[in-house]
Amino acid sequence: MTDTVKLYTLICPCAYREADIRQYGSCYCNLYVTPAWNEGKIPVDYVPERRPPEKMRA
């Protein structure tokens, strides 16, 4: 895996943003949120880390 691919998983908007927003109403870092999340219309749940261990930095 190249360093560029590893960085893509870390730089906002990350590769997992869309899936996080669809499922939780916000992304992992809460930088991107839906209007419903922002207005308190859906629960503010913890968004788990989606990156596989091999894409995480030590």
Short mmCIF file of N, CA and C in Angstrom, two decimals:
data_model
loop_
_atom_site.label_atom_id
_atom_site.label_comp_id
_atom_site.label_asym_id
_atom_site.label_seq_id
_atom_site.Cartn_x
_atom_site.Cartn_y
_atom_site.Cartn_z
N MET A 1 0.85 -1.18 0.00
CA MET A 1 0.00 0.00 0.00
C MET A 1 0.89 1.24 0.00
N THR A 2 0.55 2.19 -0.83
CA THR A 2 1.35 3.40 -0.93
C THR A 2 1.00 4.37 0.20
N ASP A 3 1.91 5.30 0.46
CA ASP A 3 1.65 6.32 1.47
C ASP A 3 0.46 7.18 1.07
N THR A 4 0.27 7.40 -0.22
CA THR A 4 -0.87 8.19 -0.68
C THR A 4 -2.19 7.53 -0.31
N VAL A 5 -2.28 6.24 -0.47
CA VAL A 5 -3.50 5.52 -0.11
C VAL A 5 -3.72 5.60 1.40
N LYS A 6 -2.67 5.45 2.18
CA LYS A 6 -2.81 5.56 3.64
C LYS A 6 -3.30 6.95 4.03
N LEU A 7 -2.76 7.99 3.41
CA LEU A 7 -3.17 9.35 3.73
C LEU A 7 -4.62 9.60 3.36
N TYR A 8 -5.09 9.02 2.26
CA TYR A 8 -6.48 9.22 1.85
C TYR A 8 -7.45 8.77 2.94
N THR A 9 -7.06 7.80 3.71
CA THR A 9 -7.94 7.34 4.77
C THR A 9 -7.94 8.30 5.95
N LEU A 10 -7.01 9.25 5.98
CA LEU A 10 -6.90 10.18 7.10
C LEU A 10 -7.33 11.60 6.79
N ILE A 11 -7.18 12.04 5.55
CA ILE A 11 -7.44 13.43 5.19
C ILE A 11 -8.92 13.65 4.94
N CYS A 12 -9.46 14.72 5.51
CA CYS A 12 -10.87 15.05 5.32
C CYS A 12 -11.07 15.66 3.94
N PRO A 13 -12.12 15.29 3.28
CA PRO A 13 -13.05 14.23 3.64
C PRO A 13 -12.42 12.87 3.36
N CYS A 14 -12.47 12.02 4.34
CA CYS A 14 -11.83 10.70 4.22
C CYS A 14 -12.68 9.75 3.37
N ALA A 15 -12.12 8.61 3.09
CA ALA A 15 -12.78 7.61 2.25
C ALA A 15 -14.03 7.04 2.90
N TYR A 16 -14.19 7.22 4.19
CA TYR A 16 -15.30 6.60 4.93
C TYR A 16 -16.42 7.59 5.26
N ARG A 17 -16.25 8.83 4.88
CA ARG A 17 -17.22 9.88 5.23
C ARG A 17 -18.63 9.56 4.77
N GLU A 18 -18.81 9.22 3.51
CA GLU A 18 -20.15 8.98 2.99
C GLU A 18 -20.88 7.85 3.73
N ALA A 19 -20.18 6.76 3.96
CA ALA A 19 -20.80 5.63 4.68
C ALA A 19 -21.16 6.03 6.10
N ASP A 20 -20.27 6.76 6.77
CA ASP A 20 -20.54 7.21 8.13
C ASP A 20 -21.76 8.13 8.17
N ILE A 21 -21.83 9.06 7.25
CA ILE A 21 -22.95 10.01 7.23
C ILE A 21 -24.27 9.29 6.95
N ARG A 22 -24.24 8.34 6.00
CA ARG A 22 -25.47 7.59 5.71
C ARG A 22 -25.94 6.80 6.94
N GLN A 23 -25.01 6.20 7.65
CA GLN A 23 -25.38 5.33 8.77
C GLN A 23 -25.62 6.09 10.08
N TYR A 24 -24.81 7.11 10.34
CA TYR A 24 -24.85 7.77 11.65
C TYR A 24 -25.28 9.23 11.61
N GLY A 25 -25.32 9.82 10.44
CA GLY A 25 -25.66 11.24 10.34
C GLY A 25 -24.46 12.15 10.50
N SER A 26 -23.30 11.59 10.78
CA SER A 26 -22.06 12.36 10.88
C SER A 26 -20.90 11.45 10.53
N CYS A 27 -19.77 12.07 10.26
CA CYS A 27 -18.58 11.27 10.01
C CYS A 27 -17.85 11.01 11.33
N TYR A 28 -16.81 10.22 11.27
CA TYR A 28 -16.06 9.82 12.46
C TYR A 28 -15.58 11.03 13.27
N CYS A 29 -15.07 12.05 12.59
CA CYS A 29 -14.53 13.21 13.32
C CYS A 29 -15.58 14.29 13.58
N ASN A 30 -16.80 14.08 13.12
CA ASN A 30 -17.91 15.02 13.28
C ASN A 30 -17.70 16.34 12.56
N LEU A 31 -16.83 16.35 11.58
CA LEU A 31 -16.64 17.55 10.77
C LEU A 31 -17.78 17.69 9.76
N TYR A 32 -18.25 16.57 9.24
CA TYR A 32 -19.38 16.56 8.30
C TYR A 32 -20.57 15.94 9.00
N VAL A 33 -21.69 16.67 8.99
CA VAL A 33 -22.91 16.17 9.62
C VAL A 33 -24.11 16.49 8.73
N THR A 34 -25.18 15.75 8.94
CA THR A 34 -26.41 16.03 8.21
C THR A 34 -27.19 17.12 8.94
N PRO A 35 -28.09 17.79 8.25
CA PRO A 35 -28.94 18.77 8.95
C PRO A 35 -29.71 18.13 10.10
N ALA A 36 -30.20 16.90 9.91
CA ALA A 36 -30.96 16.23 10.98
C ALA A 36 -30.09 16.01 12.22
N TRP A 37 -28.84 15.63 12.03
CA TRP A 37 -27.92 15.43 13.16
C TRP A 37 -27.66 16.75 13.86
N ASN A 38 -27.42 17.77 13.06
CA ASN A 38 -27.11 19.10 13.59
C ASN A 38 -28.28 19.71 14.36
N GLU A 39 -29.49 19.40 13.93
CA GLU A 39 -30.69 19.95 14.57
C GLU A 39 -31.21 19.07 15.70
N GLY A 40 -30.52 17.97 15.99
CA GLY A 40 -30.93 17.09 17.09
C GLY A 40 -32.11 16.20 16.76
N LYS A 41 -32.40 16.00 15.49
CA LYS A 41 -33.53 15.18 15.09
C LYS A 41 -33.22 13.69 15.05
N ILE A 42 -31.94 13.36 15.06
CA ILE A 42 -31.51 11.96 15.13
C ILE A 42 -30.51 11.83 16.27
N PRO A 43 -30.36 10.63 16.83
CA PRO A 43 -29.43 10.47 17.94
C PRO A 43 -27.98 10.77 17.53
N VAL A 44 -27.25 11.34 18.44
CA VAL A 44 -25.83 11.59 18.22
C VAL A 44 -25.09 10.37 18.76
N ASP A 45 -24.86 9.40 17.89
CA ASP A 45 -24.22 8.15 18.28
C ASP A 45 -22.73 8.20 17.98
N TYR A 46 -21.99 7.39 18.71
CA TYR A 46 -20.56 7.23 18.47
C TYR A 46 -20.36 6.58 17.11
N VAL A 47 -19.47 7.15 16.29
CA VAL A 47 -19.14 6.59 14.99
C VAL A 47 -17.85 5.80 15.15
N PRO A 48 -17.89 4.50 14.96
CA PRO A 48 -16.69 3.68 15.15
C PRO A 48 -15.66 3.89 14.04
N GLU A 49 -14.43 3.59 14.36
CA GLU A 49 -13.34 3.65 13.38
C GLU A 49 -13.59 2.61 12.31
N ARG A 50 -13.59 3.01 11.05
CA ARG A 50 -13.83 2.09 9.93
C ARG A 50 -12.55 1.60 9.27
N ARG A 51 -11.46 2.31 9.49
CA ARG A 51 -10.22 1.93 8.80
C ARG A 51 -9.75 0.56 9.27
N PRO A 52 -9.35 -0.29 8.35
CA PRO A 52 -8.76 -1.56 8.75
C PRO A 52 -7.41 -1.31 9.41
N PRO A 53 -6.98 -2.20 10.30
CA PRO A 53 -5.73 -1.99 11.04
C PRO A 53 -4.53 -1.71 10.15
N GLU A 54 -4.47 -2.32 8.97
CA GLU A 54 -3.31 -2.11 8.11
C GLU A 54 -3.24 -0.70 7.52
N LYS A 55 -4.34 0.05 7.59
CA LYS A 55 -4.34 1.42 7.09
C LYS A 55 -4.12 2.45 8.19
N MET A 56 -4.03 2.02 9.42
CA MET A 56 -3.80 2.92 10.54
C MET A 56 -2.31 3.10 10.76
N ARG A 57 -1.97 4.27 11.24
CA ARG A 57 -0.57 4.53 11.56
C ARG A 57 -0.26 3.99 12.94
N ALA A 58 0.96 3.56 13.13
CA ALA A 58 1.39 3.05 14.43
C ALA A 58 1.68 4.18 15.38
#
